[in-house]
Amino acid sequence: MTESEVIDALLQSFDRHQSRILAFVRSRASFEDWLTWEAYYYALERGWTAAVKPRYHDLGSSRVQSFADLFIEIPDTKCKIVFEF
């Protein structure tokens, strides 16, 4: 699976929550954590490796000490993606 296929799959998974997401948008409050946890659960359901709030340093960026929102790795292809929502 390629990076774009993983991202497309995640976006399609959010389609079923369209009315909920629109309500979140109308609230003008952050729902970044909700997106992170939904994507995390989606990844786990598929047998992918996932980590919430991984440190960039742990992902190989020695200069960055902050945290990403989500890291996903597809075991079959070794495709690795870092997400910032």
mmCIF file of C-alpha atoms in Angstrom:
data_model
loop_
_atom_site.group_PDB
_atom_site.id
_atom_site.type_symbol
_atom_site.label_atom_id
_atom_site.label_comp_id
_atom_site.label_asym_id
_atom_site.label_seq_id
_atom_site.Cartn_x
_atom_site.Cartn_y
_atom_site.Cartn_z
ATOM 1 C CA MET A 1 0.000 0.000 0.000
ATOM 2 C CA THR A 2 1.336 3.451 -0.910
ATOM 3 C CA GLU A 3 1.172 6.628 1.169
ATOM 4 C CA SER A 4 -1.579 8.072 -1.013
ATOM 5 C CA GLU A 5 -3.624 4.858 -0.732
ATOM 6 C CA VAL A 6 -3.348 4.973 3.064
ATOM 7 C CA ILE A 7 -4.410 8.621 3.152
ATOM 8 C CA ASP A 8 -7.309 7.934 0.747
ATOM 9 C CA ALA A 9 -8.452 5.018 2.936
ATOM 10 C CA LEU A 10 -8.373 7.209 6.048
ATOM 11 C CA LEU A 11 -10.313 9.984 4.321
ATOM 12 C CA GLN A 12 -12.933 7.499 3.140
ATOM 13 C CA SER A 13 -13.272 6.219 6.700
ATOM 14 C CA PHE A 14 -14.159 9.755 7.799
ATOM 15 C CA ASP A 15 -17.012 9.872 5.238
ATOM 16 C CA ARG A 16 -19.280 7.917 7.584
ATOM 17 C CA HIS A 17 -18.777 10.669 10.181
ATOM 18 C CA GLN A 18 -19.540 13.548 7.828
ATOM 19 C CA SER A 19 -22.412 15.059 9.842
ATOM 20 C CA ARG A 20 -20.410 14.748 13.061
ATOM 21 C CA ILE A 21 -17.369 16.434 11.506
ATOM 22 C CA LEU A 22 -19.537 19.273 10.163
ATOM 23 C CA ALA A 23 -20.920 19.820 13.680
ATOM 24 C CA PHE A 24 -17.362 19.952 15.015
ATOM 25 C CA VAL A 25 -16.403 22.498 12.353
ATOM 26 C CA ARG A 26 -19.402 24.681 13.211
ATOM 27 C CA SER A 27 -18.333 24.706 16.854
ATOM 28 C CA ARG A 28 -15.052 26.360 15.814
ATOM 29 C CA ALA A 29 -13.305 24.316 18.497
ATOM 30 C CA SER A 30 -10.429 21.961 17.863
ATOM 31 C CA PHE A 31 -11.251 18.342 17.135
ATOM 32 C CA GLU A 32 -7.708 17.352 16.240
ATOM 33 C CA ASP A 33 -7.553 14.724 18.984
ATOM 34 C CA TRP A 34 -10.786 13.149 17.770
ATOM 35 C CA LEU A 35 -9.342 12.834 14.243
ATOM 36 C CA THR A 36 -6.161 11.335 15.667
ATOM 37 C CA TRP A 37 -7.996 8.700 17.697
ATOM 38 C CA GLU A 38 -10.346 7.792 14.842
ATOM 39 C CA ALA A 39 -7.394 7.337 12.480
ATOM 40 C CA TYR A 40 -5.508 5.369 15.133
ATOM 41 C CA TYR A 41 -8.415 2.964 15.623
ATOM 42 C CA TYR A 42 -8.864 2.612 11.854
ATOM 43 C CA ALA A 43 -5.191 1.648 11.538
ATOM 44 C CA LEU A 44 -5.392 -0.917 14.338
ATOM 45 C CA GLU A 45 -8.501 -2.498 12.792
ATOM 46 C CA ARG A 46 -6.449 -3.190 9.662
ATOM 47 C CA GLY A 47 -3.489 -4.663 11.493
ATOM 48 C CA TRP A 48 -1.289 -1.668 10.837
ATOM 49 C CA THR A 49 1.242 -0.425 13.359
ATOM 50 C CA ALA A 50 0.164 2.908 14.849
ATOM 51 C CA ALA A 51 1.388 5.277 17.546
ATOM 52 C CA VAL A 52 -0.372 8.353 18.935
ATOM 53 C CA LYS A 53 1.757 11.418 19.711
ATOM 54 C CA PRO A 54 5.135 9.918 18.761
ATOM 55 C CA ARG A 55 8.184 12.115 19.247
ATOM 56 C CA TYR A 56 9.762 13.194 15.973
ATOM 57 C CA HIS A 57 13.096 12.369 17.593
ATOM 58 C CA ASP A 58 11.991 8.734 17.973
ATOM 59 C CA LEU A 59 11.002 8.696 14.300
ATOM 60 C CA GLY A 60 14.500 9.648 13.202
ATOM 61 C CA SER A 61 14.488 13.443 13.298
ATOM 62 C CA SER A 62 17.235 14.275 15.771
ATOM 63 C CA ARG A 63 16.702 18.040 15.492
ATOM 64 C CA VAL A 64 12.997 18.117 16.274
ATOM 65 C CA GLN A 65 11.886 17.562 19.866
ATOM 66 C CA SER A 66 8.143 18.055 19.356
ATOM 67 C CA PHE A 67 5.457 15.435 18.826
ATOM 68 C CA ALA A 68 3.542 14.352 15.733
ATOM 69 C CA ASP A 69 -0.166 13.553 15.951
ATOM 70 C CA LEU A 70 0.018 10.022 14.583
ATOM 71 C CA PHE A 71 2.451 7.550 13.053
ATOM 72 C CA ILE A 72 1.267 4.651 10.901
ATOM 73 C CA GLU A 73 3.323 1.855 9.385
ATOM 74 C CA ILE A 74 1.902 -0.734 7.004
ATOM 75 C CA PRO A 75 3.702 -3.989 7.867
ATOM 76 C CA ASP A 76 3.371 -5.603 4.414
ATOM 77 C CA THR A 77 4.923 -2.703 2.521
ATOM 78 C CA LYS A 78 6.898 -0.921 5.265
ATOM 79 C CA CYS A 79 5.093 2.261 4.182
ATOM 80 C CA LYS A 80 5.550 4.788 7.007
ATOM 81 C CA ILE A 81 3.519 7.970 7.397
ATOM 82 C CA VAL A 82 3.614 10.733 10.006
ATOM 83 C CA PHE A 83 0.382 12.705 10.394
ATOM 84 C CA GLU A 84 -0.290 16.243 11.594
ATOM 85 C CA PHE A 85 -4.007 16.995 11.692
#
